[in-house]
C-alpha cells in the first residue's frame, strides 16, 4: 500500500508533452484551469473537452491512468453534483417530492460542474504524469525567480530546496516506515484489526521512532550539505538550465487560440 | 608545504561547561599530501569528531586545524576548506540531496557557483571515475547501498578536492558493496593522487593504507605502517579493537614456534605465509 505512494505519478513515456518546458506546462495548466471556468456555455465546454481528449492522446499515457485518478475523487464528485441539484430554485421544476424540488437549471448546472471537475483532474494529472517532480521544482523556482528583485530571493531558494529535499526523502521515509512497522509487528503490535481507537493507538509506536530517525537524518543531511559547500543558495548555479524551445511557443500559441475560440463561443451563443 | 591537514594542540568539547564531554585534548596530527591513512578505534573513541574537525564542520575550542595552511576558523575561506577536504559519511541515504543521480553529484559544483558547462563536465567525469556513469539518470533510492555510497563519493570528487575524509563509509554495506567502495577509494588515491583519510572498523581495510592510526579515548595510541601496527595484536586488543582473525591466527601459530614475517593481514597472504612456514 505504501509503495503506491513513492511518487509513481510521473510516467516517462517521452511524448511531445513531456518535452515541453516545465514553466510553460505549469503556466498553461493554470491557464486551462481558469479557461474551464470561463467556458460558460455547452459549446465552449465541448470544445475544451475535445482539447483535453487530444491532450490525453498526446501524452501517450494509457487512458486508464487518468481514470484511476478520477475514481479516486468519485465520492467528492458525486457529493458536489448531488448537492448542486438542490442548490437553486431558479428554472422550471422537473421533479418534486416531499420538500425537495429539482429544476432543469439545477440539472444543467450540476452537469457543468461535474464536467469541470473531471476536466480539472485530467489536466492536472496530465501535468504530474508528464513532468518529473524535479522539473516541477526547477520550473517553480524559475517562475518565482523575479521575486529576488524585491528581496525575496532567499525565500524562493529555501522553498525550492525544501521541495527538492522532500521529494528526495519521501521514498526513504516510506522505506523507514515499513521497516518500523515490521519491527513493531514482530513485537506483536496489530495494525490491521481492532477498533478505530485501538488502530489509532497502534500508529503511535510507528510515529515516534519515525520522528526520531527523521530528526537524526535531518541533522546528518545538514552536515553533508554543509560539507558540500552549501551556504543557503548564495551564488548557486544550476546543472540544468531551462530553455524555451519552438514547441513551447507552439503550445502557447495553441492555448491563445483556445482562449479566443472559447470567448468567441461565450459571446456568440 | 607537505601536509594537507595539520592539527595543532586541538581541544574539542561537546559541552562548554562539562569537562566530561571533552573528546579531544591537546591533539596533534599531520596528514601528508597524497597519503592513505586509516584510522581505527572503538565506538565513541572520537573518530567522527576528529573527521568533522578536518573540514571545519566542527571548530576547535582551542588550538588550530589547518587545511593547506588555512585555519578552519577563517569564515571567509570556509568554502575553500570544504572544497579542499571532501567528506563522505556512514549513511548513504542521509547525504544524497537530489532525487536524480547526476543532479545530486552536481550539488557541490552548483554551490561553488561554477558555470553550467564546467558542472556538466565535472559531473560526467566524477560519475565515470566511480563507475556509475550509466546510472546518471536513475533515482538514488533505487540503487544499492554500495552504489549510493559511490554516488556520494562522486558528489565529493566533483568539487575536485585534494583530500577525502570517509567516516565508516562501508559500515552499512554488504560485502560486495563494501569491496566496490574500497576499490574506488584505493583508485582515487593511487590514480588521482587524492589524499585519503579512511575511518573504519573493518581491520582488513587497513592493508590498503600506508599509515594506520589507532584512536582510543581521543588519543592516538598507535601510529605506523599497517605492518608495524598489526605486529602488536595484544596492543590492538587493549585499545578495545578486535584484531583480524588472520593476524590472530598468525600470532597464535608464532607462539607455537612457527616463523613468520610481521604484519600479515590479508587472507591470501596468510595462507601463503602458513604454507611457506610449514614447508620449512
Ligand atoms: N552531538 C554530541 N553531543 C555530545 N556528545 C557527543 C556528540 N557526538 C558524540 N559525542 C560523544 O563524543 C565521543 C566521541 O564520539 P564520536 O566522535 O562520534 O566517536 P566515534 O565516531 O569514534 O564512535 C563519544 O563519547 C560520544 O558520546
Ligand atoms: Mg563515528
Coordinates of C-alpha atoms and ligand atoms in Angstrom, one line a residue:
Chain A
X1 CA 0.0 0.0 0.0
X2 CA 2.8 2.4 0.8
X3 CA 4.6 1.7 -2.4
X4 CA 1.8 3.3 -4.4
X5 CA 2.9 6.5 -2.8
X6 CA 6.5 6.6 -4.0
X7 CA 5.8 9.4 -6.3
X8 CA 4.9 7.0 -9.1
X9 CA 2.9 9.9 -10.6
X10 CA 5.5 10.5 -13.3
X11 CA 5.4 8.3 -16.4
X12 CA 8.4 8.8 -18.6
X13 CA 6.8 8.0 -22.0
X14 CA 8.8 10.8 -23.6
X15 CA 5.9 12.3 -25.5
X16 CA 5.7 15.7 -27.1
X17 CA 4.1 17.0 -23.9
X18 CA 6.9 15.6 -21.8
X19 CA 9.4 17.6 -23.7
X20 CA 7.7 20.9 -23.1
X21 CA 9.4 23.4 -20.7
X22 CA 8.0 22.8 -17.2
X23 CA 7.4 26.5 -16.8
X24 CA 5.3 26.6 -19.9
X25 CA 3.4 23.5 -18.7
X26 CA 2.8 25.0 -15.2
X27 CA 1.5 28.2 -16.7
X28 CA -0.6 26.6 -19.3
X29 CA -2.1 24.2 -16.8
X30 CA -3.1 27.2 -14.7
X31 CA -4.4 28.9 -17.8
X32 CA -6.5 25.9 -18.8
X33 CA -7.9 25.6 -15.3
X34 CA -9.1 29.2 -15.5
X35 CA -10.4 28.7 -19.0
X36 CA -12.5 25.8 -17.9
X37 CA -14.3 28.0 -15.5
X38 CA -14.6 30.8 -18.1
X39 CA -16.4 28.5 -20.6
X40 CA -20.0 29.2 -19.6
X41 CA -21.9 27.5 -22.4
X42 CA -22.0 24.0 -23.6
X43 CA -20.3 24.6 -27.0
X44 CA -17.3 26.2 -25.4
X45 CA -17.1 23.4 -22.9
X46 CA -17.4 20.8 -25.6
X47 CA -14.5 22.4 -27.4
X48 CA -12.4 22.2 -24.2
X49 CA -13.4 18.5 -23.8
X50 CA -12.2 17.9 -27.3
X51 CA -8.9 19.6 -26.5
X52 CA -8.5 17.5 -23.4
X53 CA -9.1 14.3 -25.3
X54 CA -6.4 15.4 -27.7
X55 CA -4.1 16.1 -24.8
X56 CA -4.7 12.6 -23.3
X57 CA -3.6 11.1 -26.7
X58 CA -0.6 13.4 -27.0
X59 CA 0.8 12.3 -23.6
X60 CA 0.9 8.7 -24.8
X61 CA -0.2 7.7 -21.3
X62 CA -2.9 5.0 -21.1
X63 CA -6.4 6.3 -20.5
X64 CA -6.8 4.0 -17.5
X65 CA -4.2 6.0 -15.6
X66 CA -6.4 9.1 -15.9
X67 CA -9.5 7.0 -15.0
X68 CA -7.6 5.8 -11.9
X69 CA -7.2 9.3 -10.7
X70 CA -10.9 10.1 -11.4
X71 CA -12.0 7.1 -9.4
X72 CA -10.1 8.5 -6.5
X73 CA -12.2 11.6 -6.4
X74 CA -15.5 9.9 -7.4
X75 CA -17.1 10.3 -4.0
X76 CA -16.3 14.1 -4.0
X77 CA -17.6 14.3 -7.5
X78 CA -20.9 12.6 -6.7
X79 CA -21.3 14.6 -3.5
X80 CA -20.9 18.0 -5.1
X81 CA -23.1 17.1 -8.1
X82 CA -25.9 16.0 -5.8
X83 CA -25.6 19.0 -3.5
X84 CA -25.8 21.2 -6.5
X85 CA -29.0 19.6 -7.7
X86 CA -30.8 21.0 -4.7
X87 CA -29.0 24.2 -4.5
X88 CA -31.0 26.5 -6.7
X89 CA -34.7 27.2 -7.2
X90 CA -34.3 29.0 -10.5
X91 CA -35.8 27.5 -13.6
X92 CA -38.6 25.1 -14.2
X93 CA -39.4 22.4 -11.7
X94 CA -38.9 19.0 -13.3
X95 CA -39.1 16.8 -10.2
X96 CA -40.7 17.4 -6.9
X97 CA -41.1 15.1 -3.9
X98 CA -41.6 15.8 -0.2
X99 CA -39.9 19.2 0.4
X100 CA -37.4 18.9 -2.4
X101 CA -37.6 20.5 -5.8
X102 CA -35.2 19.9 -8.7
X103 CA -35.2 22.4 -11.5
X104 CA -33.9 21.9 -15.1
X105 CA -31.5 24.8 -14.4
X106 CA -30.0 22.9 -11.4
X107 CA -29.5 19.8 -13.5
X108 CA -27.6 21.7 -16.2
X109 CA -25.5 23.4 -13.5
X110 CA -24.7 20.1 -11.9
X111 CA -23.6 18.5 -15.2
X112 CA -21.4 21.6 -15.9
X113 CA -19.9 21.4 -12.5
X114 CA -19.1 17.7 -12.7
X115 CA -17.7 18.1 -16.2
X116 CA -15.5 20.9 -15.0
X117 CA -14.2 18.9 -12.1
X118 CA -13.4 15.9 -14.3
X119 CA -11.5 18.2 -16.8
X120 CA -9.7 19.8 -14.0
X121 CA -8.5 16.5 -12.6
X122 CA -7.4 15.2 -16.1
X123 CA -5.5 18.4 -16.8
X124 CA -3.6 18.4 -13.6
X125 CA -3.0 14.7 -13.8
X126 CA -1.5 15.3 -17.3
X127 CA 0.9 17.8 -15.7
X128 CA 2.1 15.4 -13.0
X129 CA 2.2 12.4 -15.3
X130 CA 4.4 14.2 -17.9
X131 CA 6.6 16.3 -15.7
X132 CA 9.1 14.8 -13.2
X133 CA 8.9 16.3 -9.7
X134 CA 12.3 17.7 -10.2
X135 CA 11.3 19.6 -13.4
X136 CA 8.3 20.9 -11.5
X137 CA 10.6 22.2 -8.8
X138 CA 13.0 23.7 -11.3
X139 CA 10.1 25.3 -13.1
X140 CA 8.6 26.8 -10.0
X141 CA 12.0 28.1 -8.9
X142 CA 12.4 29.8 -12.3
X143 CA 8.9 31.1 -12.3
X144 CA 9.3 32.6 -8.9
X145 CA 12.8 34.0 -9.6
X146 CA 11.6 37.6 -10.3
X147 CA 10.9 37.7 -6.5
X148 CA 14.6 38.2 -6.0
X149 CA 14.2 41.8 -7.2
X150 CA 12.0 42.5 -4.2
X151 CA 14.4 40.9 -1.8
X152 CA 12.7 37.5 -1.6
X153 CA 15.4 35.5 -3.4
X154 CA 16.4 33.7 -0.3
X155 CA 12.8 32.7 0.4
X156 CA 12.3 31.4 -3.1
X157 CA 15.5 29.4 -2.9
X158 CA 14.6 28.0 0.6
X159 CA 11.2 26.9 -0.7
X160 CA 12.7 25.1 -3.7
X161 CA 15.4 23.5 -1.6
X162 CA 12.7 22.2 0.8
X163 CA 10.7 20.8 -2.1
X164 CA 13.8 19.1 -3.5
X165 CA 14.6 17.5 -0.2
X166 CA 11.0 16.5 0.5
X167 CA 10.9 14.8 -2.9
X168 CA 14.2 13.1 -2.3
X169 CA 13.2 11.8 1.2
X170 CA 9.6 10.6 0.6
X171 CA 10.8 7.2 -0.7
X172 CA 13.3 7.0 2.1
X173 CA 10.7 7.8 4.7
X174 CA 8.3 5.2 3.2
X175 CA 11.0 2.6 3.4
X176 CA 11.8 3.6 7.0
X177 CA 8.1 3.5 7.9
X178 CA 7.8 0.0 6.5
X179 CA 10.9 -1.1 8.5
X180 CA 9.5 0.3 11.7
X181 CA 6.1 -1.3 11.0
X182 CA 7.7 -4.7 10.5
X183 CA 9.7 -4.3 13.7
X184 CA 6.6 -3.4 15.7
X185 CA 4.6 -6.2 14.1
X186 CA 7.3 -8.6 15.2
X187 CA 6.8 -7.2 18.7
X188 CA 3.1 -8.0 18.5
X189 CA 1.6 -4.7 17.5
X190 CA -1.6 -5.2 15.5
X191 CA -2.2 -2.7 12.7
X192 CA -4.9 -4.4 10.8
X193 CA -7.6 -5.4 13.4
X194 CA -9.3 -3.9 16.4
X195 CA -11.5 -0.9 16.9
X196 CA -10.7 2.5 15.5
X197 CA -9.2 3.7 18.7
X198 CA -7.0 0.7 19.0
X199 CA -5.8 1.2 15.5
X200 CA -5.0 4.8 16.0
X201 CA -3.2 3.9 19.2
X202 CA -1.1 1.4 17.1
X203 CA 0.1 4.2 14.9
X204 CA 2.0 5.8 17.9
X205 CA 4.7 3.2 18.0
X206 CA 5.3 3.9 14.4
X207 CA 5.3 7.7 14.6
X208 CA 7.6 8.1 17.4
X209 CA 10.6 6.1 16.1
X210 CA 9.9 7.7 12.7
X211 CA 10.1 11.1 14.1
X212 CA 13.3 10.3 16.0
X213 CA 15.0 8.8 12.9
X214 CA 13.9 11.8 10.8
X215 CA 15.4 14.3 13.1
X216 CA 18.6 12.3 13.0
X217 CA 18.5 12.1 9.2
X218 CA 17.9 15.9 9.0
X219 CA 20.9 16.5 11.2
X220 CA 23.1 14.2 9.1
X221 CA 21.8 15.7 5.9
X222 CA 22.5 19.3 7.1
X223 CA 26.1 18.3 7.8
X224 CA 26.5 16.5 4.5
X225 CA 25.1 19.6 2.7
X226 CA 27.4 21.9 4.6
X227 CA 30.4 19.7 3.7
X228 CA 29.4 20.1 0.1
X229 CA 29.7 23.8 0.3
X230 CA 26.0 24.6 0.7
X231 CA 25.6 28.1 2.1
X232 CA 22.0 28.9 1.7
X233 CA 22.0 29.1 -2.0
X234 CA 24.1 32.2 -2.4
X235 CA 25.7 32.3 -5.9
X236 CA 24.3 28.9 -6.6
X237 CA 24.3 27.9 -10.3
X238 CA 22.4 25.0 -11.9
X239 CA 23.4 21.9 -13.8
X240 CA 20.2 22.0 -15.7
X241 CA 19.2 25.3 -17.3
X242 CA 15.7 25.6 -18.7
X243 CA 15.4 26.7 -22.3
X244 CA 12.2 27.7 -24.2
X245 CA 12.0 25.9 -27.5
X246 CA 9.9 26.1 -30.6
X247 CA 7.4 23.5 -29.3
X248 CA 6.9 25.7 -26.3
X249 CA 5.9 28.7 -28.4
X250 CA 3.6 26.4 -30.4
X251 CA 1.9 25.3 -27.1
X252 CA 1.4 28.9 -26.0
X253 CA 0.0 29.8 -29.4
X254 CA -2.3 26.8 -29.2
X255 CA -3.5 28.0 -25.8
X256 CA -4.2 31.5 -27.0
X257 CA -6.2 30.2 -29.9
X258 CA -8.2 28.0 -27.5
X259 CA -8.9 31.1 -25.4
X260 CA -10.1 33.1 -28.3
X261 CA -12.4 30.4 -29.5
X262 CA -13.9 29.9 -26.1
X263 CA -14.5 33.6 -25.6
X264 CA -16.0 33.8 -29.1
X265 CA -18.4 30.9 -28.3
X266 CA -19.2 32.6 -25.0
X267 CA -20.3 35.7 -26.8
X268 CA -21.9 34.2 -29.9
X269 CA -24.1 31.5 -28.2
Chain B
X1 CA 54.1 22.6 2.5
X2 CA 54.0 18.9 2.8
X3 CA 50.9 18.4 5.0
X4 CA 47.3 18.8 3.7
X5 CA 45.8 18.7 7.3
X6 CA 47.5 19.8 10.5
X7 CA 46.1 19.6 14.0
X8 CA 47.9 21.8 16.5
X9 CA 47.1 21.3 20.1
X10 CA 43.4 20.9 19.3
X11 CA 40.8 20.6 22.1
X12 CA 37.3 19.8 21.3
X13 CA 34.4 19.6 23.7
X14 CA 30.7 19.0 23.0
X15 CA 29.7 20.9 26.1
X16 CA 31.4 24.2 27.2
X17 CA 30.6 23.6 30.9
X18 CA 31.1 19.9 31.4
X19 CA 34.7 18.7 31.2
X20 CA 33.4 15.1 31.0
X21 CA 32.5 15.8 27.4
X22 CA 36.0 16.5 26.2
X23 CA 36.6 14.4 23.2
X24 CA 40.0 15.6 22.0
X25 CA 42.6 17.2 24.3
X26 CA 45.8 18.8 23.1
X27 CA 45.6 16.8 20.0
X28 CA 48.3 16.8 17.3
X29 CA 48.2 15.2 14.0
X30 CA 49.6 15.8 10.5
X31 CA 48.2 14.2 7.3
X32 CA 50.7 14.2 4.4
X33 CA 49.7 15.1 0.9
X34 CA 48.9 12.1 -1.2
X35 CA 48.9 9.7 1.7
X36 CA 46.4 7.0 2.5
X37 CA 45.6 7.0 6.3
X38 CA 43.4 4.5 8.0
X39 CA 42.0 5.5 11.4
X40 CA 40.9 2.6 13.7
X41 CA 39.2 2.9 17.0
X42 CA 36.3 1.5 19.0
X43 CA 32.8 3.2 19.2
X44 CA 33.0 6.5 21.0
X45 CA 36.7 6.9 20.7
X46 CA 36.3 10.2 18.9
X47 CA 36.8 9.2 15.2
X48 CA 33.7 11.1 13.9
X49 CA 34.5 14.2 15.9
X50 CA 38.1 14.1 14.5
X51 CA 36.7 13.8 11.0
X52 CA 34.3 16.7 11.3
X53 CA 37.1 18.9 12.6
X54 CA 39.1 18.2 9.4
X55 CA 36.8 20.2 7.1
X56 CA 35.7 22.8 9.5
X57 CA 32.3 21.3 10.2
X58 CA 33.3 21.5 13.8
X59 CA 35.6 24.3 15.0
X60 CA 38.1 23.6 17.8
X61 CA 37.7 25.4 21.1
X62 CA 41.4 25.8 21.4
X63 CA 44.4 25.1 19.1
X64 CA 44.0 25.2 15.4
X65 CA 43.2 22.9 12.4
X66 CA 45.0 24.0 9.2
X67 CA 43.9 22.8 5.8
X68 CA 46.6 23.6 3.2
X69 CA 47.7 26.2 5.7
X70 CA 44.2 27.8 6.0
X71 CA 42.8 27.9 9.5
X72 CA 39.3 26.3 9.6
X73 CA 38.2 29.1 11.9
X74 CA 38.5 31.5 8.9
X75 CA 34.9 32.2 7.9
X76 CA 36.0 33.9 4.6
X77 CA 37.8 30.8 3.4
X78 CA 35.2 28.3 4.6
X79 CA 34.2 27.2 1.1
X80 CA 37.8 26.8 0.1
X81 CA 38.4 24.5 3.1
X82 CA 35.3 22.4 2.5
X83 CA 36.0 22.0 -1.2
X84 CA 39.6 21.0 -0.4
X85 CA 38.6 18.4 2.1
X86 CA 35.6 16.4 1.0
X87 CA 33.6 14.3 3.4
X88 CA 31.8 11.1 3.0
X89 CA 29.6 9.8 5.8
X90 CA 28.3 6.5 7.0
X91 CA 24.7 6.5 6.0
X92 CA 24.4 6.9 2.2
X93 CA 20.7 7.9 2.5
X94 CA 21.4 10.9 4.6
X95 CA 23.9 12.5 2.3
X96 CA 22.1 12.4 -1.0
X97 CA 20.3 15.6 -1.7
X98 CA 18.6 15.3 -5.1
X99 CA 16.3 12.6 -6.5
X100 CA 18.3 12.2 -9.7
X101 CA 21.9 10.9 -9.5
X102 CA 23.5 13.5 -11.8
X103 CA 21.7 16.3 -10.0
X104 CA 23.0 15.1 -6.7
X105 CA 26.6 14.9 -8.0
X106 CA 26.1 18.4 -9.3
X107 CA 25.1 19.8 -5.9
X108 CA 28.7 20.6 -4.8
X109 CA 29.8 22.3 -8.0
X110 CA 26.5 24.2 -8.1
X111 CA 27.1 25.6 -4.6
X112 CA 30.6 26.7 -5.8
X113 CA 28.8 28.8 -8.4
X114 CA 30.6 27.2 -11.4
X115 CA 29.3 27.8 -14.9
X116 CA 26.9 25.2 -16.4
X117 CA 29.4 23.6 -18.9
X118 CA 32.0 23.1 -16.2
X119 CA 29.5 21.5 -13.9
X120 CA 28.4 19.1 -16.6
X121 CA 31.9 18.1 -17.4
X122 CA 32.8 17.6 -13.7
X123 CA 29.7 15.5 -13.1
X124 CA 30.3 13.3 -16.0
X125 CA 33.9 12.7 -15.2
X126 CA 33.2 12.1 -11.5
X127 CA 30.5 9.6 -12.3
X128 CA 32.9 7.8 -14.7
X129 CA 35.6 7.7 -12.0
X130 CA 33.3 5.8 -9.6
X131 CA 31.9 3.6 -12.5
X132 CA 28.3 5.0 -12.1
X133 CA 28.0 6.9 -15.3
X134 CA 25.4 4.7 -16.8
X135 CA 23.2 5.4 -13.7
X136 CA 23.3 9.1 -14.1
X137 CA 19.6 9.5 -14.7
X138 CA 18.5 7.0 -12.1
X139 CA 16.8 7.7 -8.8
X140 CA 19.2 7.2 -5.9
X141 CA 16.6 5.3 -3.8
X142 CA 16.5 2.6 -6.4
X143 CA 20.3 1.9 -6.1
X144 CA 22.1 -0.5 -3.8
X145 CA 23.9 0.8 -0.7
X146 CA 27.3 0.4 -2.3
X147 CA 26.1 2.3 -5.4
X148 CA 24.6 5.1 -3.3
X149 CA 27.9 5.4 -1.4
X150 CA 29.8 5.7 -4.7
X151 CA 27.4 8.4 -5.8
X152 CA 28.2 10.2 -2.5
X153 CA 31.9 9.9 -3.4
X154 CA 31.2 11.2 -6.9
X155 CA 29.4 14.2 -5.3
X156 CA 32.6 14.9 -3.4
X157 CA 35.1 14.4 -6.2
X158 CA 33.1 16.7 -8.4
X159 CA 34.3 19.5 -6.2
X160 CA 37.9 18.4 -7.1
X161 CA 39.1 18.0 -3.5
X162 CA 42.7 17.4 -2.6
X163 CA 41.7 15.2 0.3
X164 CA 38.7 13.0 1.1
X165 CA 37.8 12.0 4.6
X166 CA 35.5 9.0 4.8
X167 CA 33.8 8.2 8.1
X168 CA 32.9 4.5 8.2
X169 CA 31.7 4.6 4.6
X170 CA 31.2 0.8 4.4
X171 CA 29.6 0.2 7.8
X172 CA 26.1 -0.2 6.3
X173 CA 27.0 -2.1 3.1
X174 CA 27.0 -5.7 2.1
X175 CA 30.4 -7.4 1.3
X176 CA 30.1 -6.7 -2.5
X177 CA 29.2 -3.0 -2.0
X178 CA 32.0 -2.7 0.6
X179 CA 34.6 -4.0 -1.8
X180 CA 33.4 -1.7 -4.6
X181 CA 33.6 1.3 -2.4
X182 CA 37.1 0.4 -1.1
X183 CA 38.3 -0.3 -4.6
X184 CA 37.1 3.1 -5.6
X185 CA 38.8 4.8 -2.7
X186 CA 42.0 3.0 -3.5
X187 CA 41.8 4.1 -7.1
X188 CA 41.3 7.7 -6.1
X189 CA 44.4 7.6 -4.0
X190 CA 46.7 5.7 -6.4
X191 CA 45.5 7.1 -9.8
X192 CA 44.2 10.6 -8.9
X193 CA 46.6 11.3 -6.1
X194 CA 43.8 12.3 -3.7
X195 CA 44.8 12.2 -0.1
X196 CA 42.6 9.7 1.7
X197 CA 41.6 9.5 5.4
X198 CA 39.6 6.4 5.9
X199 CA 37.9 5.8 9.2
X200 CA 36.7 2.2 9.6
X201 CA 36.2 -0.6 11.9
X202 CA 37.0 -3.2 9.3
X203 CA 40.6 -4.1 10.2
X204 CA 41.3 -5.8 6.8
X205 CA 40.8 -2.4 5.2
X206 CA 43.9 -1.2 6.9
X207 CA 46.0 -3.2 4.5
X208 CA 45.4 -0.5 1.8
X209 CA 46.9 2.2 3.9
X210 CA 50.4 3.5 4.1
X211 CA 49.7 4.7 7.6
X212 CA 47.4 3.3 10.4
X213 CA 46.3 5.3 13.4
X214 CA 44.6 3.8 16.4
X215 CA 42.4 6.2 18.4
X216 CA 41.4 5.4 21.9
X217 CA 39.5 7.9 24.1
X218 CA 40.6 10.8 21.9
X219 CA 44.3 9.9 22.0
X220 CA 46.4 8.3 19.3
X221 CA 47.7 5.1 20.8
X222 CA 49.4 3.6 17.7
X223 CA 50.7 5.2 14.6
X224 CA 52.7 3.4 11.9
X225 CA 52.5 1.3 8.8
X226 CA 50.0 -1.5 8.8
X227 CA 52.8 -3.9 9.3
X228 CA 54.1 -2.1 12.4
X229 CA 50.7 -1.7 13.9
X230 CA 49.4 -5.2 13.3
X231 CA 52.5 -6.8 14.6
X232 CA 51.3 -5.9 18.1
X233 CA 48.0 -7.6 18.3
X234 CA 48.0 -7.5 22.1
X235 CA 48.1 -3.8 21.9
X236 CA 45.2 -3.5 19.5
X237 CA 43.2 -5.6 22.0
X238 CA 44.0 -3.1 24.7
X239 CA 42.6 -0.3 22.6
X240 CA 39.3 -2.1 22.5
X241 CA 39.7 -3.4 19.0
X242 CA 39.1 -6.8 17.5
X243 CA 42.2 -7.9 15.7
X244 CA 41.7 -9.5 12.3
X245 CA 41.3 -13.3 12.6
X246 CA 44.2 -13.8 10.2
X247 CA 46.5 -11.7 12.4
X248 CA 45.4 -13.6 15.4
X249 CA 45.9 -16.9 13.8
X250 CA 49.5 -15.9 12.7
X251 CA 50.1 -14.7 16.2
X252 CA 49.0 -17.8 17.9
X253 CA 50.9 -20.0 15.4
X254 CA 54.0 -17.9 16.0
X255 CA 53.7 -18.5 19.7
X256 CA 53.8 -22.2 19.0
X257 CA 57.1 -21.8 17.2
X258 CA 56.3 -21.2 13.6
X259 CA 58.3 -18.3 12.0
X260 CA 56.5 -15.5 10.1
X261 CA 57.3 -12.1 8.9
X262 CA 55.4 -9.4 10.7
X263 CA 52.1 -7.7 9.9
X264 CA 50.3 -10.1 7.6
X265 CA 46.7 -9.0 7.2
X266 CA 45.0 -10.3 4.1
X267 CA 43.6 -13.8 3.9
X268 CA 45.7 -14.7 0.8
X269 CA 48.9 -13.5 2.4
X270 CA 48.1 -15.5 5.5
X271 CA 47.5 -18.7 3.5
X272 CA 50.8 -18.2 1.6
X273 CA 52.7 -17.5 4.8
X274 CA 51.4 -20.5 6.6
X275 CA 52.1 -22.7 3.6
X276 CA 55.6 -21.3 3.4
X277 CA 56.2 -21.7 7.1
X278 CA 55.0 -25.3 7.1
X279 CA 57.3 -26.2 4.1
X280 CA 60.4 -25.1 6.0
Ligands
LIG1 N1 26.5 15.6 19.4 C1 27.1 15.1 20.5 N2 26.9 15.7 21.7 C2 27.5 15.3 22.9 N3 28.4 14.3 22.9 C3 28.7 13.7 21.7 C4 28.1 14.1 20.5 N4 28.6 13.3 19.5 C5 29.5 12.5 20.0 N5 29.6 12.7 21.4 C6 30.4 12.0 22.3 O1 31.8 12.2 21.9 C7 32.5 11.0 22.0 C8 33.1 10.7 20.6 O2 32.1 10.4 19.7 P1 32.4 10.1 18.2 O3 33.4 11.1 17.7 O4 31.1 10.0 17.5 O5 33.1 8.7 18.2 P2 33.2 7.5 17.1 O6 32.9 8.1 15.8 O7 34.6 7.0 17.3 O8 32.3 6.5 17.5 C9 31.6 9.9 22.5 O9 31.8 9.8 23.8 C10 30.2 10.5 22.2 O10 29.3 10.1 23.2
LIG2 MG1 31.5 7.6 14.3

